PDB file of C-alpha atoms in Angstrom:
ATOM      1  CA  UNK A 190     112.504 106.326 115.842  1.00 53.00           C
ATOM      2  CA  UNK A 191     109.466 106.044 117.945  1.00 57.00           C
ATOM      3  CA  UNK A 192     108.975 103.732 121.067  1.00 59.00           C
ATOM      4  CA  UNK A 193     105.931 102.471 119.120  1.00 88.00           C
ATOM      5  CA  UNK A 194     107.730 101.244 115.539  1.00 92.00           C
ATOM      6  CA  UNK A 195     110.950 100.464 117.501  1.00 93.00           C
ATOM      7  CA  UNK A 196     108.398  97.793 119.648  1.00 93.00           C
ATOM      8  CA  UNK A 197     106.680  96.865 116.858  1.00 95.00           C
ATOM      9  CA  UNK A 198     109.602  96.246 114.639  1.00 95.00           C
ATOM     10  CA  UNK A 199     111.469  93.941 118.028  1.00 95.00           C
ATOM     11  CA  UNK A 200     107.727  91.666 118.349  1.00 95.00           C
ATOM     12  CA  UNK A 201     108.397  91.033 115.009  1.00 95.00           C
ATOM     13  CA  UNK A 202     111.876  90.027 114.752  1.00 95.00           C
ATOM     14  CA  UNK A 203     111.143  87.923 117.910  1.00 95.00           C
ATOM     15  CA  UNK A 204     108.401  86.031 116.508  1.00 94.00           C
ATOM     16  CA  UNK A 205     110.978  85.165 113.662  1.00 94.00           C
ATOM     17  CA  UNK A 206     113.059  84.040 115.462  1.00 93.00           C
ATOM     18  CA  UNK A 207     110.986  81.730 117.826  1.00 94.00           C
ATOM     19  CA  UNK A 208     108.901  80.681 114.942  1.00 94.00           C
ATOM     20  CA  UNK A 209     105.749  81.821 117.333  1.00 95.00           C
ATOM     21  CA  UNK A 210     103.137  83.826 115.348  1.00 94.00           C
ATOM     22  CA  UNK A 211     100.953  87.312 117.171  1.00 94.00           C
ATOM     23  CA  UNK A 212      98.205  88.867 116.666  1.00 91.00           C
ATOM     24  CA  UNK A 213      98.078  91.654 114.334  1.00 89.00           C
ATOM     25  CA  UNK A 214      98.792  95.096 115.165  1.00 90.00           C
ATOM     26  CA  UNK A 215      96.469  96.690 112.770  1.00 82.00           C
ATOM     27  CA  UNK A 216      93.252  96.327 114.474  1.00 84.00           C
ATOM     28  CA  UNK A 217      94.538  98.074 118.022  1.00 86.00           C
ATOM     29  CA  UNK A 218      97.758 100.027 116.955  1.00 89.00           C
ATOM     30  CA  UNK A 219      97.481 101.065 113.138  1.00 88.00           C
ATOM     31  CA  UNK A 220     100.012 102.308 111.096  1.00 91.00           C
ATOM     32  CA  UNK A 221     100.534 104.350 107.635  1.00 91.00           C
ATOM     33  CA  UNK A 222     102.596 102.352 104.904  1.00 91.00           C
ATOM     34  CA  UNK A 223     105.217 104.286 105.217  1.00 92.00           C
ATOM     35  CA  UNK A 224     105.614 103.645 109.176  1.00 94.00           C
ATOM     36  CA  UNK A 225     105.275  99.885 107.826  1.00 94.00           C
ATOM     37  CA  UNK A 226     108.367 100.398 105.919  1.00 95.00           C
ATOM     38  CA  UNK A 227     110.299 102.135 109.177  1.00 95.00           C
ATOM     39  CA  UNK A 228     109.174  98.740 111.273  1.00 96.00           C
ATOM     40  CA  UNK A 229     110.166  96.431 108.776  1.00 96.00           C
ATOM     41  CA  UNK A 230     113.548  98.319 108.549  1.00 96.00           C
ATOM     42  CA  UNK A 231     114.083  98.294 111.620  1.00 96.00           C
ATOM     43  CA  UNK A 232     112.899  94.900 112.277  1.00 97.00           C
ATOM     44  CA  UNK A 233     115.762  93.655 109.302  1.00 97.00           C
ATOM     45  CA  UNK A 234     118.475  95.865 111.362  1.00 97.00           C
ATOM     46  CA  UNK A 235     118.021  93.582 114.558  1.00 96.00           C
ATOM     47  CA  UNK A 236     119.051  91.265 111.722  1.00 96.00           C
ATOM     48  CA  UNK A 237     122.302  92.416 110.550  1.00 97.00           C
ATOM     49  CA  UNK A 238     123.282  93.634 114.329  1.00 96.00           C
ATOM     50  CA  UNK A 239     123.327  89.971 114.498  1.00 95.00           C
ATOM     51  CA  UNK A 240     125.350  89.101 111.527  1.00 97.00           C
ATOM     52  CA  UNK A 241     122.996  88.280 108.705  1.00 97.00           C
ATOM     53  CA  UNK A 242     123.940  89.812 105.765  1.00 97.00           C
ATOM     54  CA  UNK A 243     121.720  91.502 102.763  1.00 97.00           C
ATOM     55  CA  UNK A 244     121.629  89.322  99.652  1.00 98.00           C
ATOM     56  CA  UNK A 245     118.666  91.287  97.717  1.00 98.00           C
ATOM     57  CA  UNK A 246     115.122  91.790  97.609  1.00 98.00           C
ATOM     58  CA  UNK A 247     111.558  89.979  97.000  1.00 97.00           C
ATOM     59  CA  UNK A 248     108.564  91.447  95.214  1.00 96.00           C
ATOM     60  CA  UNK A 249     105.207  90.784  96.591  1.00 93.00           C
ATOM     61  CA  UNK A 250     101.737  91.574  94.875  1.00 87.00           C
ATOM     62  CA  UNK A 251     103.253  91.289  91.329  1.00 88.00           C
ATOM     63  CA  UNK A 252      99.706  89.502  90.055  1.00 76.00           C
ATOM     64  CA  UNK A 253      97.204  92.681  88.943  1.00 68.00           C
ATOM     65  CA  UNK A 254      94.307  91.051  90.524  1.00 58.00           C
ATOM     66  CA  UNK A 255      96.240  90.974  93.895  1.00 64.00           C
ATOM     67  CA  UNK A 256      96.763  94.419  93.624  1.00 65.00           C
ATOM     68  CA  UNK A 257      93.460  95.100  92.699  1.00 62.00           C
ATOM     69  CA  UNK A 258      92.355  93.096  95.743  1.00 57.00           C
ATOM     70  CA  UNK A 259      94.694  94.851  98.683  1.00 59.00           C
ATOM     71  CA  UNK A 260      93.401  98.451  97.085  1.00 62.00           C
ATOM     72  CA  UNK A 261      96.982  99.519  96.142  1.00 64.00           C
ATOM     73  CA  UNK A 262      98.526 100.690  92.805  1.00 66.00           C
ATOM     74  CA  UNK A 263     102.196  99.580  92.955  1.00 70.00           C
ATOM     75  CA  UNK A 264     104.790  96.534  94.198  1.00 84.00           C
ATOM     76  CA  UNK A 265     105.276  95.900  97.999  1.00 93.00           C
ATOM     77  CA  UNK A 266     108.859  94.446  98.750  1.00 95.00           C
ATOM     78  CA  UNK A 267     110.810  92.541 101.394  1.00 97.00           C
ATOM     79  CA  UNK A 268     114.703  91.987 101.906  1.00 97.00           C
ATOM     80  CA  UNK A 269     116.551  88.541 101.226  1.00 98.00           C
ATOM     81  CA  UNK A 270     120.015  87.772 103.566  1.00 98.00           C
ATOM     82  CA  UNK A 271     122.269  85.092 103.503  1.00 98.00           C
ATOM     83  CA  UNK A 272     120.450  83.390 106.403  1.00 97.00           C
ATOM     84  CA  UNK A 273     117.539  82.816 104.278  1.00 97.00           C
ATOM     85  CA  UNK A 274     119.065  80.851 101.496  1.00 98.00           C
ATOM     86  CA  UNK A 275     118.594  76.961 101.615  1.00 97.00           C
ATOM     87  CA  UNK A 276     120.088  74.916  99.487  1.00 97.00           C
ATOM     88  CA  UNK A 277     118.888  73.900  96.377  1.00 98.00           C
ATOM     89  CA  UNK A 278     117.988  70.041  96.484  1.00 98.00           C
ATOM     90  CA  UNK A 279     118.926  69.798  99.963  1.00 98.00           C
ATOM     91  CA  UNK A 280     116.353  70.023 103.286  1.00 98.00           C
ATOM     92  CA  UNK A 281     114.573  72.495 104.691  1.00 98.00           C
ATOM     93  CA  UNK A 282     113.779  72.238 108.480  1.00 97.00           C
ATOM     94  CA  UNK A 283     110.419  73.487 108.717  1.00 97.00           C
ATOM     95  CA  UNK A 284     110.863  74.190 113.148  1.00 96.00           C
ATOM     96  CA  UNK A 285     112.074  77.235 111.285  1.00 95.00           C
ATOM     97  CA  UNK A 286     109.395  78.515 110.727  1.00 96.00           C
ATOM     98  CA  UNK A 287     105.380  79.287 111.787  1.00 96.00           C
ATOM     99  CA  UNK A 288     103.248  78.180 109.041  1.00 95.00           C
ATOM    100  CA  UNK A 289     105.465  78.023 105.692  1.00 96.00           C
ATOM    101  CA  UNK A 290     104.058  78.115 102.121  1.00 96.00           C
ATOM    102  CA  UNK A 291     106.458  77.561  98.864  1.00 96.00           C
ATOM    103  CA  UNK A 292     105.846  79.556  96.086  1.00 95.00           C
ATOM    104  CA  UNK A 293     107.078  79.181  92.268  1.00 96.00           C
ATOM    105  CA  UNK A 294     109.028  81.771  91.114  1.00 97.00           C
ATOM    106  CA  UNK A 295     111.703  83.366  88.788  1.00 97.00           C
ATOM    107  CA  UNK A 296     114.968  85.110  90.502  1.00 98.00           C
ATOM    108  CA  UNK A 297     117.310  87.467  88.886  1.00 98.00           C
ATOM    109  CA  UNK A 298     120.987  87.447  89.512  1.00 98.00           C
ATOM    110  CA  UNK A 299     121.882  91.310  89.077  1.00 98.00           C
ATOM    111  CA  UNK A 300     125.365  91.961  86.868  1.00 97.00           C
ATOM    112  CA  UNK A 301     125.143  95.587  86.920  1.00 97.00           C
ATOM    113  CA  UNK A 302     124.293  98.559  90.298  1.00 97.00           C
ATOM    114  CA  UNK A 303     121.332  98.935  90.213  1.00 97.00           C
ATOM    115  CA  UNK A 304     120.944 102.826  91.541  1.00 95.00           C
ATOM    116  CA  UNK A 305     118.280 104.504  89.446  1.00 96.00           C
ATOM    117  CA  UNK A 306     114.752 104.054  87.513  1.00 96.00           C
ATOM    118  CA  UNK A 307     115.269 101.842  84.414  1.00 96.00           C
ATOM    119  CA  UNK A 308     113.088 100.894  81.477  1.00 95.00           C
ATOM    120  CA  UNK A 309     112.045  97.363  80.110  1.00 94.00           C
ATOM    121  CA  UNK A 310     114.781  97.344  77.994  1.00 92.00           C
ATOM    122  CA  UNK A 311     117.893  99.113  80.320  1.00 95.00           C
ATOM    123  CA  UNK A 312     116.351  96.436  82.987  1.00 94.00           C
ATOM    124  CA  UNK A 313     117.819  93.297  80.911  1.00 93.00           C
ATOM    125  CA  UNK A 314     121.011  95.147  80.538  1.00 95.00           C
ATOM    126  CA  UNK A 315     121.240  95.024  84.232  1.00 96.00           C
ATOM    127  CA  UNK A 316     120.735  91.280  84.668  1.00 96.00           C
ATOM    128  CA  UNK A 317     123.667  88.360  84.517  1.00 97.00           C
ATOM    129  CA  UNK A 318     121.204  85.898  85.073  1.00 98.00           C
ATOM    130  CA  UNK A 319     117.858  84.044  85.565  1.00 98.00           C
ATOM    131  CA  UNK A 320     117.010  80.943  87.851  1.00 98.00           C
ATOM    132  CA  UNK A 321     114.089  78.995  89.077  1.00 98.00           C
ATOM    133  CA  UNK A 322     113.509  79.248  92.746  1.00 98.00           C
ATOM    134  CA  UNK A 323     110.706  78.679  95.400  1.00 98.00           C
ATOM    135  CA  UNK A 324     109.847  81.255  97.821  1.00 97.00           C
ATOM    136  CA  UNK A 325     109.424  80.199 101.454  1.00 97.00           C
ATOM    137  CA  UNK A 326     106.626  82.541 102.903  1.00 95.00           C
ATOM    138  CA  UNK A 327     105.771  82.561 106.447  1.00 95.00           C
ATOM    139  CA  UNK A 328     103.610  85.029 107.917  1.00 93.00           C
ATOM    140  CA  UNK A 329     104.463  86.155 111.562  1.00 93.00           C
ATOM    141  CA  UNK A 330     100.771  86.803 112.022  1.00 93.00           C
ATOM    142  CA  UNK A 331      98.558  84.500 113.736  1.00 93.00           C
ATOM    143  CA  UNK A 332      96.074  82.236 111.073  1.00 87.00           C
ATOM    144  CA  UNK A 333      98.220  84.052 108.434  1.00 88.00           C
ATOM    145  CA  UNK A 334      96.219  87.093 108.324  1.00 85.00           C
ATOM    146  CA  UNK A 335      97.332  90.473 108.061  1.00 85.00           C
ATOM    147  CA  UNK A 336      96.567  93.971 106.604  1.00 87.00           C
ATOM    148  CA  UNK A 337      98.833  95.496 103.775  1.00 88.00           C
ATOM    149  CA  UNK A 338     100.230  97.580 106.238  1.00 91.00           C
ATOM    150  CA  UNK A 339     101.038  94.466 108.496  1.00 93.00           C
ATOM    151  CA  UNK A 340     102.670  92.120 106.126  1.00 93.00           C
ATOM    152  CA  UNK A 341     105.026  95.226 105.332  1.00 94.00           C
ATOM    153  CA  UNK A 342     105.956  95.385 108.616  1.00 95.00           C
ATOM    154  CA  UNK A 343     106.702  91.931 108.500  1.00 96.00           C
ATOM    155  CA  UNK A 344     109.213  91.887 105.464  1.00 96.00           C
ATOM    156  CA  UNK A 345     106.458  91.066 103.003  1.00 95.00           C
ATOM    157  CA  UNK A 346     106.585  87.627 104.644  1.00 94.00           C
ATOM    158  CA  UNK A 347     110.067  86.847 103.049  1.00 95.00           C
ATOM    159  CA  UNK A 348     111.430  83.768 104.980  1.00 96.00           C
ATOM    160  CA  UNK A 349     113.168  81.477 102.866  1.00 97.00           C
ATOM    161  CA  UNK A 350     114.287  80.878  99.359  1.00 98.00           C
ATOM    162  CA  UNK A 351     116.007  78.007  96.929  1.00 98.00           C
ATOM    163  CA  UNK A 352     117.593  79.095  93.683  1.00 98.00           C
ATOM    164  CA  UNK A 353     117.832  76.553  91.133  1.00 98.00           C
ATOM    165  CA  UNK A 354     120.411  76.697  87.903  1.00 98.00           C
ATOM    166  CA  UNK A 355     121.496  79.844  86.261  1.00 98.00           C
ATOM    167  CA  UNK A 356     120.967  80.428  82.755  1.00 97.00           C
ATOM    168  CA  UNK A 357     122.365  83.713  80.618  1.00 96.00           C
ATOM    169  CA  UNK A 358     119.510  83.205  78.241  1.00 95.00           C
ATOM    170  CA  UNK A 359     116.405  85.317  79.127  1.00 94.00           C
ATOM    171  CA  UNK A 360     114.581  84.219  75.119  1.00 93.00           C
ATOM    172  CA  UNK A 361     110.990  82.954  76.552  1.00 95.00           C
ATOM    173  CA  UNK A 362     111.092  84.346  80.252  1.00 96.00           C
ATOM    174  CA  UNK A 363     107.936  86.481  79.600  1.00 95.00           C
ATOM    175  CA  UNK A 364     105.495  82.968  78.866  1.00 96.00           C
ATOM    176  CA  UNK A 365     107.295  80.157  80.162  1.00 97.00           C
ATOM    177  CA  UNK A 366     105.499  77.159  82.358  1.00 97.00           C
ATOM    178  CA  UNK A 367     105.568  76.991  85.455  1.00 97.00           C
ATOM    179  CA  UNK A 368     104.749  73.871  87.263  1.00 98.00           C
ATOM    180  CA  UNK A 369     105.218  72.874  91.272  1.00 98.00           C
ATOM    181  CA  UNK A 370     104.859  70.011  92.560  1.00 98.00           C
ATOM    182  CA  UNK A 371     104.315  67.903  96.092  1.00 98.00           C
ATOM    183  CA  UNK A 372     105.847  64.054  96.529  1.00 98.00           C
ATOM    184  CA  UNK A 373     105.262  64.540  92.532  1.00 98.00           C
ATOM    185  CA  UNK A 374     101.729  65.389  92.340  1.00 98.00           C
ATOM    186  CA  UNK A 375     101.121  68.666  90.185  1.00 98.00           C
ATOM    187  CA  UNK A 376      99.399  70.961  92.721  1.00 97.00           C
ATOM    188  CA  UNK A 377      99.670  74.295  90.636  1.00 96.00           C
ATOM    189  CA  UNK A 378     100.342  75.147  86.972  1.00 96.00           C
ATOM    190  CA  UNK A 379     100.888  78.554  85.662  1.00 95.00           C
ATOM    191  CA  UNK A 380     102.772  81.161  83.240  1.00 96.00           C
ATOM    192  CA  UNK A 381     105.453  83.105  83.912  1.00 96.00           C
ATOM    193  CA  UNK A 382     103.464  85.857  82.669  1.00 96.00           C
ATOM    194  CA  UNK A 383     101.365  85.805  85.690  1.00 94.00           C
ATOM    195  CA  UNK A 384     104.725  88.120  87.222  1.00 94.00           C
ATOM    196  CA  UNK A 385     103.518  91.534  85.996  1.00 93.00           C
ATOM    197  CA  UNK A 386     102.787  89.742  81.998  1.00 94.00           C
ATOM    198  CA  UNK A 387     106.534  89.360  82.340  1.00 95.00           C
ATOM    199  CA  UNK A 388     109.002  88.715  85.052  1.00 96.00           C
ATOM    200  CA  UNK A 389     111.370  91.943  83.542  1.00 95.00           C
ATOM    201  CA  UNK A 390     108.760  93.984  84.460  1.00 95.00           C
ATOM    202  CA  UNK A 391     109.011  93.124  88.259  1.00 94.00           C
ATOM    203  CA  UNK A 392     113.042  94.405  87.447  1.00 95.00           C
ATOM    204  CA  UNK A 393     111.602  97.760  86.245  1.00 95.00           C
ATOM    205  CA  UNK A 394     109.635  98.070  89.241  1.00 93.00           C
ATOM    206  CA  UNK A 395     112.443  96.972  91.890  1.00 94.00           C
ATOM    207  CA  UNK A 396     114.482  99.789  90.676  1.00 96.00           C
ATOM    208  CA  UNK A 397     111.650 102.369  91.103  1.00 94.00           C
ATOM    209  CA  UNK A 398     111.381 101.191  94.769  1.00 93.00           C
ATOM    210  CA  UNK A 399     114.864 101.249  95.830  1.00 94.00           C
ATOM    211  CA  UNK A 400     115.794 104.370  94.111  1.00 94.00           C
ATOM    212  CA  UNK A 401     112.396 105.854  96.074  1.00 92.00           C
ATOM    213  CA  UNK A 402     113.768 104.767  98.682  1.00 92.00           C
ATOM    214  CA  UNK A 403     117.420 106.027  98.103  1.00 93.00           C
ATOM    215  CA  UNK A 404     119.125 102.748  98.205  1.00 94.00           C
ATOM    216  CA  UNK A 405     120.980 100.545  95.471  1.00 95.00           C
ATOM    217  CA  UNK A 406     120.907  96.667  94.760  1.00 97.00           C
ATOM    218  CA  UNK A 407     125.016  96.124  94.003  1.00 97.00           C
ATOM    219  CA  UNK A 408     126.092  93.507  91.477  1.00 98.00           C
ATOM    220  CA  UNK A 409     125.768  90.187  92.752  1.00 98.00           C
ATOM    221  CA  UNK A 410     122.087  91.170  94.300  1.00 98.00           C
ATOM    222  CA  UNK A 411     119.504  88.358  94.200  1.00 98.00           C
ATOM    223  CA  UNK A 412     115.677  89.606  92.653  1.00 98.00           C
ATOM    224  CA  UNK A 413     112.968  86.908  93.123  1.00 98.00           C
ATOM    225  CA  UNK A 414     110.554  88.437  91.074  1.00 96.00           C
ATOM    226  CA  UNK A 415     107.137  87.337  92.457  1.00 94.00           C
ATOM    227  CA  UNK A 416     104.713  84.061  92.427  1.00 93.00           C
ATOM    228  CA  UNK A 417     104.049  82.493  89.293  1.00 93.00           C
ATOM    229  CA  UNK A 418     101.048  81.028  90.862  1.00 92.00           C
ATOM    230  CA  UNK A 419      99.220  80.315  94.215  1.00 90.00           C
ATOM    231  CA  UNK A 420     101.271  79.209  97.294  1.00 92.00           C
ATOM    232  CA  UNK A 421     100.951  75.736  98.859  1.00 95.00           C
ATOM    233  CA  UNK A 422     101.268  74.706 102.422  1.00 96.00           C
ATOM    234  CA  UNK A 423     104.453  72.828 103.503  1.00 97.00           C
ATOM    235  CA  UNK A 424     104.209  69.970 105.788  1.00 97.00           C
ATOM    236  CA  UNK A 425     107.250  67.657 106.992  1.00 97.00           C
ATOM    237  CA  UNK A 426     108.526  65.301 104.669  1.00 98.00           C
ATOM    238  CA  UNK A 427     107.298  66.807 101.664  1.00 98.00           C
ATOM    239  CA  UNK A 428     109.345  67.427  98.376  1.00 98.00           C
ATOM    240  CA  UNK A 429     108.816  70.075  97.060  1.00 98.00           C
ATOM    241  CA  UNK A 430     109.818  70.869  93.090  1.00 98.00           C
ATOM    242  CA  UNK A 431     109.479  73.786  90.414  1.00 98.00           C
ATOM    243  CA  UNK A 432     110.323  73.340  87.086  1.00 98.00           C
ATOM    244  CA  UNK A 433     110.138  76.818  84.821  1.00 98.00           C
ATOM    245  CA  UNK A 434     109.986  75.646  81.138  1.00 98.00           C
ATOM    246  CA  UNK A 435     113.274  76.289  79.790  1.00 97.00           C
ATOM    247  CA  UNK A 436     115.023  77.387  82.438  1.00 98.00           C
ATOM    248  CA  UNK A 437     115.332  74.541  84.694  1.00 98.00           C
ATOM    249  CA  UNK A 438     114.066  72.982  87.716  1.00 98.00           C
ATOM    250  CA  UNK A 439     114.845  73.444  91.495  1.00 98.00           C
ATOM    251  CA  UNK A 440     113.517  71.574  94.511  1.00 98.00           C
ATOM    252  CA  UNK A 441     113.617  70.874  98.125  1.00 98.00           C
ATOM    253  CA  UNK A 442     112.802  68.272 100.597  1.00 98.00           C
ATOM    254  CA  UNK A 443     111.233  69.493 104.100  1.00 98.00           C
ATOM    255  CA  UNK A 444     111.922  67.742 107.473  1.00 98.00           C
TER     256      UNK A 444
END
């Protein structure tokens, strides 16, 4: 590893961890994609030297416009681990983190190893379950800017996530409503189908990327398949709900 993605990588991880955003590195030190992959690994390892363990992965850019937008052809992704999982209906301290956002989304509960490319229809066969859940994003990037190759580097943003009820039954997970709410008020209203024209499709694609990248997801992994619709800034006291039509609601309260 070189001094340059090994520095990188511990800027990063400190910034986490003192919730105290920098400036980005693209503009003075750039990087391939692939280097932005070796930082944010490295990055997670300072991680799990510490004790946090790996719970599963987050998709980012699952929306074909975004893709469109950041010039790129495929999924970016992000690891979960244990330290990032609030609890559903409880609080979230937001001193946590920088500049949070919560984003409505879908996560799969995996039943089956997930080792090796899989089709639409082998990709259900490897699920247990489905939940609602909001995202926590939180850019370690100054004014939450960043290249592709900087939010990479920086886990896809992956901060924080609440998982609402499981349910076995996946019949209307490719359309289903999506609403979140703040204190109540609707702030954003969307489909399910905004995840790829359905959320199975972000499995299909999880399983290309980790078998690229020669790992595995192990029964009991956690998916969150991507934003069913924009993100919305978190500010104390806020509550914070998702309800996916049909599959339940989840929600959190920040302080």
């Amino acid at each position: 590893m070189s001094i340059e993605i090994s520095s990188i990588a511990e800027a990063l991880d400190q910034a986490a961890r003192r919730a105290k955003p920098l400036a980005q590195f693209s503009p003075h030190t750039p990087f391939s994609l692939d280097q932005a992959y070796e930082i944010q690994r490295a990055s997670m390892q300072r991680r799990y030297d510490d004790g946090e363990r790996r719970i599963g992965i987050k998709l980012g850019f699952t929306s074909r416009a975004k893709m469109q937008q950041m010039g790129v052809d495929s999924l970016i992704w992000g690891w979960l681990t244990d330290a990032m999982l609030e609890a559903d209906g409880g609080e979230v301290a937001l001193s946590r983190y920088i500049h949070p956002r919560a984003e409505p989304e879908v996560c799969f509960l995996v039943g089956r190893t997930i080792d090796r490319p899989l089709t639409l229809l082998e990709a259900a066969d490897h699920i247990e379950a489905v939940a609602p859940a909001i995202e926590i994003i939180d850019s370690r990037y100054e004014a939450f800017k960043f290249s592709l190759e900087d939010v990479v580097a920086d886990n896809c943003s992956s901060s924080g996530l609440v998982v609402g009820p499981w349910s076995r039954d996946l019949a209307g997970l490719d359309n289903a409503g999506v609403l979140m709410r703040l204190d109540g008020q609707l702030v954003q209203a969307g489909s399910t189908a905004a995840i790829l024209g359905n959320p199975l499709r972000s499995l299909v694609e999880a399983a290309k990327l980790v078998s690229e990248a020669g790992l595995s997801l192990p029964a009991g992994s956690l998916i969150m398949a991507g934003a069913a619709t924009a993100a919305e800034a978190l500010r104390p006291g806020v509550h914070v709900s998702v309800d996916v039509a049909g599959f339940g609601e989840t929600a959190f309260t920040c302080v």
